Amino acid sequence: MQNLHTLKHRLGMLIVPLSLFGLTACSDDEQPAMRPMLPADGASTVRSITHLGDVLTGYDWNFTYADGRLVSANGMMRDPDPALDRSFSYTSQLSYGPWNVSVYNSSGEQVDLQLSTQGYIERMTVNRNIYVFYYRDGRLTGWEKTVFENSFGQVQQYRSSATISYDNGDISRIDYVGADDEPVTVLFTSSALSNRNGLLPEGVGQEMGCLGFEQLYYAGLLGRPTTHLVERVTFNYSEHPDRDYTIDFEYSTQNGNVTLCNYHTPNGGVASVSYGY
């Protein structure tokens, strides 16, 4: 009887750790989905971006959020050329795992995202095209893009890149080199208005490296926003100074949220961007 009692005691000691292991394994399998920090960071998140008047190259957007995450975005291309304006639109669906984000685009591109330990996109492939992003203190400080094009059996590569500088959390400068290898310097002057809604500066989507997929920035996957709204942006073309231009921005707010951004385009046209919440 003593031996039987000893055997039961030892079996009991084995069962407890195994049960605890089973609970731990189950818990590991049910890790919650990641929740990127949205650019608004607790303030009102932008749900629509609409360009009006004499537009610059960019996209109109409508965003849908669920449980504090951006889950769907519908974008429409806007362009100064009437033949291109509104000629392309697509819907982007985002789903979140514990350590990853998946993107499905209705336009058919195969998108793969590789995230940093901070949850920002370090590398993105779109079909064969490659994007690499760099950060410091949570802000995007540079990017590189390689686009592959097939033509008559030949493969050509086009590269573009930029470095992005900040001054006390405000974007101050972009040094951009496009596929044509022409260097462009973009200088920013910040306003005194806080960027509480986490808006991207207007008119610099290409130089910021996110033209056409701004939804990934608004999903919180491309770094923190500039601290204050941009008051002025100046483009300097070192090889063609006759192309230099400056844009001044004015903002309207309601209940603390930016609802309108007004400016004149380089050709003198009147333009604005409307933001919905």
PDB file of N, CA and C in Angstrom, residues 45-52 58-63 65 70 74-76 78 197-200 202 214-215 217-218 258-259 261 272-277:
ATOM      1  N   THR A  45      -8.732  60.515 -35.694  1.00  0.00           N
ATOM      2  CA  THR A  45      -8.059  59.927 -36.847  1.00  0.00           C
ATOM      3  C   THR A  45      -8.726  60.383 -38.140  1.00  0.00           C
ATOM      4  N   VAL A  46      -7.939  60.583 -39.157  1.00  0.00           N
ATOM      5  CA  VAL A  46      -8.462  61.023 -40.451  1.00  0.00           C
ATOM      6  C   VAL A  46      -9.202  59.866 -41.116  1.00  0.00           C
ATOM      7  N   ARG A  47     -10.403  60.148 -41.618  1.00  0.00           N
ATOM      8  CA  ARG A  47     -11.186  59.130 -42.317  1.00  0.00           C
ATOM      9  C   ARG A  47     -11.316  59.409 -43.810  1.00  0.00           C
ATOM     10  N   SER A  48     -11.079  60.652 -44.226  1.00  0.00           N
ATOM     11  CA  SER A  48     -11.129  60.954 -45.660  1.00  0.00           C
ATOM     12  C   SER A  48     -10.181  62.099 -45.971  1.00  0.00           C
ATOM     13  N   ILE A  49      -9.563  62.022 -47.154  1.00  0.00           N
ATOM     14  CA  ILE A  49      -8.677  63.064 -47.670  1.00  0.00           C
ATOM     15  C   ILE A  49      -9.117  63.325 -49.101  1.00  0.00           C
ATOM     16  N   THR A  50      -9.547  64.550 -49.383  1.00  0.00           N
ATOM     17  CA  THR A  50     -10.107  64.881 -50.691  1.00  0.00           C
ATOM     18  C   THR A  50      -9.438  66.129 -51.234  1.00  0.00           C
ATOM     19  N   HIS A  51      -8.882  66.040 -52.436  1.00  0.00           N
ATOM     20  CA  HIS A  51      -8.217  67.171 -53.078  1.00  0.00           C
ATOM     21  C   HIS A  51      -9.213  67.908 -53.971  1.00  0.00           C
ATOM     22  N   LEU A  52      -9.156  69.224 -53.891  1.00  0.00           N
ATOM     23  CA  LEU A  52     -10.092  70.068 -54.627  1.00  0.00           C
ATOM     24  C   LEU A  52      -9.324  71.118 -55.415  1.00  0.00           C
ATOM     25  N   GLY A  58      -1.189  63.231 -56.388  1.00  0.00           N
ATOM     26  CA  GLY A  58      -1.422  62.609 -55.092  1.00  0.00           C
ATOM     27  C   GLY A  58      -2.615  61.676 -55.166  1.00  0.00           C
ATOM     28  N   TYR A  59      -3.159  61.333 -54.009  1.00  0.00           N
ATOM     29  CA  TYR A  59      -4.300  60.416 -53.940  1.00  0.00           C
ATOM     30  C   TYR A  59      -5.351  60.968 -52.984  1.00  0.00           C
ATOM     31  N   ASP A  60      -6.625  60.787 -53.365  1.00  0.00           N
ATOM     32  CA  ASP A  60      -7.725  60.931 -52.430  1.00  0.00           C
ATOM     33  C   ASP A  60      -7.867  59.611 -51.684  1.00  0.00           C
ATOM     34  N   TRP A  61      -8.276  59.683 -50.400  1.00  0.00           N
ATOM     35  CA  TRP A  61      -8.384  58.457 -49.602  1.00  0.00           C
ATOM     36  C   TRP A  61      -9.647  58.462 -48.758  1.00  0.00           C
ATOM     37  N   ASN A  62     -10.188  57.256 -48.571  1.00  0.00           N
ATOM     38  CA  ASN A  62     -11.225  57.001 -47.580  1.00  0.00           C
ATOM     39  C   ASN A  62     -10.759  55.828 -46.726  1.00  0.00           C
ATOM     40  N   PHE A  63     -10.702  56.038 -45.405  1.00  0.00           N
ATOM     41  CA  PHE A  63     -10.164  55.044 -44.490  1.00  0.00           C
ATOM     42  C   PHE A  63     -11.268  54.471 -43.613  1.00  0.00           C
ATOM     43  N   TYR A  65     -11.629  52.126 -40.001  1.00  0.00           N
ATOM     44  CA  TYR A  65     -10.915  51.630 -38.824  1.00  0.00           C
ATOM     45  C   TYR A  65     -11.793  50.633 -38.077  1.00  0.00           C
ATOM     46  N   LEU A  70      -6.358  50.609 -38.718  1.00  0.00           N
ATOM     47  CA  LEU A  70      -6.844  50.889 -40.067  1.00  0.00           C
ATOM     48  C   LEU A  70      -6.958  49.557 -40.803  1.00  0.00           C
ATOM     49  N   ASN A  74      -9.581  53.092 -49.473  1.00  0.00           N
ATOM     50  CA  ASN A  74      -9.890  53.229 -50.896  1.00  0.00           C
ATOM     51  C   ASN A  74      -9.205  54.480 -51.418  1.00  0.00           C
ATOM     52  N   GLY A  75      -8.313  54.301 -52.398  1.00  0.00           N
ATOM     53  CA  GLY A  75      -7.547  55.421 -52.920  1.00  0.00           C
ATOM     54  C   GLY A  75      -7.850  55.691 -54.382  1.00  0.00           C
ATOM     55  N   MET A  76      -7.838  56.983 -54.749  1.00  0.00           N
ATOM     56  CA  MET A  76      -8.033  57.388 -56.143  1.00  0.00           C
ATOM     57  C   MET A  76      -6.938  58.375 -56.523  1.00  0.00           C
ATOM     58  N   ARG A  78      -5.005  61.362 -58.143  1.00  0.00           N
ATOM     59  CA  ARG A  78      -5.277  62.704 -58.615  1.00  0.00           C
ATOM     60  C   ARG A  78      -4.011  63.238 -59.285  1.00  0.00           C
ATOM     61  N   ASN A 197      -3.598  65.583 -35.701  1.00  0.00           N
ATOM     62  CA  ASN A 197      -4.235  64.529 -36.488  1.00  0.00           C
ATOM     63  C   ASN A 197      -3.229  63.673 -37.255  1.00  0.00           C
ATOM     64  N   GLY A 198      -1.933  63.972 -37.127  1.00  0.00           N
ATOM     65  CA  GLY A 198      -0.900  63.157 -37.759  1.00  0.00           C
ATOM     66  C   GLY A 198      -0.906  63.215 -39.272  1.00  0.00           C
ATOM     67  N   LEU A 199      -1.174  64.394 -39.853  1.00  0.00           N
ATOM     68  CA  LEU A 199      -1.289  64.525 -41.299  1.00  0.00           C
ATOM     69  C   LEU A 199       0.077  64.469 -41.975  1.00  0.00           C
ATOM     70  N   LEU A 200       0.121  63.822 -43.134  1.00  0.00           N
ATOM     71  CA  LEU A 200       1.295  63.901 -43.990  1.00  0.00           C
ATOM     72  C   LEU A 200       1.375  65.283 -44.614  1.00  0.00           C
ATOM     73  N   GLU A 202       1.487  67.962 -47.396  1.00  0.00           N
ATOM     74  CA  GLU A 202       0.871  67.930 -48.720  1.00  0.00           C
ATOM     75  C   GLU A 202       1.926  68.128 -49.808  1.00  0.00           C
ATOM     76  N   GLU A 214      -0.093  55.807 -49.216  1.00  0.00           N
ATOM     77  CA  GLU A 214      -0.133  56.613 -47.998  1.00  0.00           C
ATOM     78  C   GLU A 214      -0.931  55.932 -46.890  1.00  0.00           C
ATOM     79  N   GLN A 215      -1.812  54.996 -47.255  1.00  0.00           N
ATOM     80  CA  GLN A 215      -2.597  54.320 -46.229  1.00  0.00           C
ATOM     81  C   GLN A 215      -1.705  53.579 -45.226  1.00  0.00           C
ATOM     82  N   TYR A 217       1.138  54.661 -44.084  1.00  0.00           N
ATOM     83  CA  TYR A 217       1.536  55.666 -43.102  1.00  0.00           C
ATOM     84  C   TYR A 217       0.400  55.898 -42.106  1.00  0.00           C
ATOM     85  N   TYR A 218      -0.832  56.094 -42.615  1.00  0.00           N
ATOM     86  CA  TYR A 218      -1.958  56.369 -41.730  1.00  0.00           C
ATOM     87  C   TYR A 218      -2.343  55.146 -40.895  1.00  0.00           C
ATOM     88  N   VAL A 258      -7.868  69.569 -38.041  1.00  0.00           N
ATOM     89  CA  VAL A 258      -7.640  70.263 -39.312  1.00  0.00           C
ATOM     90  C   VAL A 258      -8.664  69.775 -40.325  1.00  0.00           C
ATOM     91  N   THR A 259      -9.464  70.678 -40.836  1.00  0.00           N
ATOM     92  CA  THR A 259     -10.499  70.300 -41.801  1.00  0.00           C
ATOM     93  C   THR A 259     -10.164  70.731 -43.221  1.00  0.00           C
ATOM     94  N   CYS A 261      -6.871  72.482 -45.870  1.00  0.00           N
ATOM     95  CA  CYS A 261      -5.548  73.032 -46.159  1.00  0.00           C
ATOM     96  C   CYS A 261      -5.620  73.717 -47.512  1.00  0.00           C
ATOM     97  N   SER A 272      -6.930  73.001 -52.629  1.00  0.00           N
ATOM     98  CA  SER A 272      -7.174  72.745 -51.216  1.00  0.00           C
ATOM     99  C   SER A 272      -7.310  71.248 -50.976  1.00  0.00           C
ATOM    100  N   VAL A 273      -7.138  70.873 -49.731  1.00  0.00           N
ATOM    101  CA  VAL A 273      -7.337  69.489 -49.299  1.00  0.00           C
ATOM    102  C   VAL A 273      -8.332  69.500 -48.146  1.00  0.00           C
ATOM    103  N   SER A 274      -9.372  68.691 -48.275  1.00  0.00           N
ATOM    104  CA  SER A 274     -10.385  68.582 -47.225  1.00  0.00           C
ATOM    105  C   SER A 274     -10.162  67.291 -46.456  1.00  0.00           C
ATOM    106  N   TYR A 275     -10.211  67.390 -45.116  1.00  0.00           N
ATOM    107  CA  TYR A 275     -10.021  66.226 -44.245  1.00  0.00           C
ATOM    108  C   TYR A 275     -11.307  65.949 -43.474  1.00  0.00           C
ATOM    109  N   GLY A 276     -11.733  64.686 -43.484  1.00  0.00           N
ATOM    110  CA  GLY A 276     -12.919  64.285 -42.748  1.00  0.00           C
ATOM    111  C   GLY A 276     -12.564  63.360 -41.598  1.00  0.00           C
ATOM    112  N   TYR A 277     -13.409  63.363 -40.531  1.00  0.00           N
ATOM    113  CA  TYR A 277     -13.121  62.596 -39.310  1.00  0.00           C
ATOM    114  C   TYR A 277     -14.336  61.773 -38.877  1.00  0.00           C
TER     115      TYR A 277
END
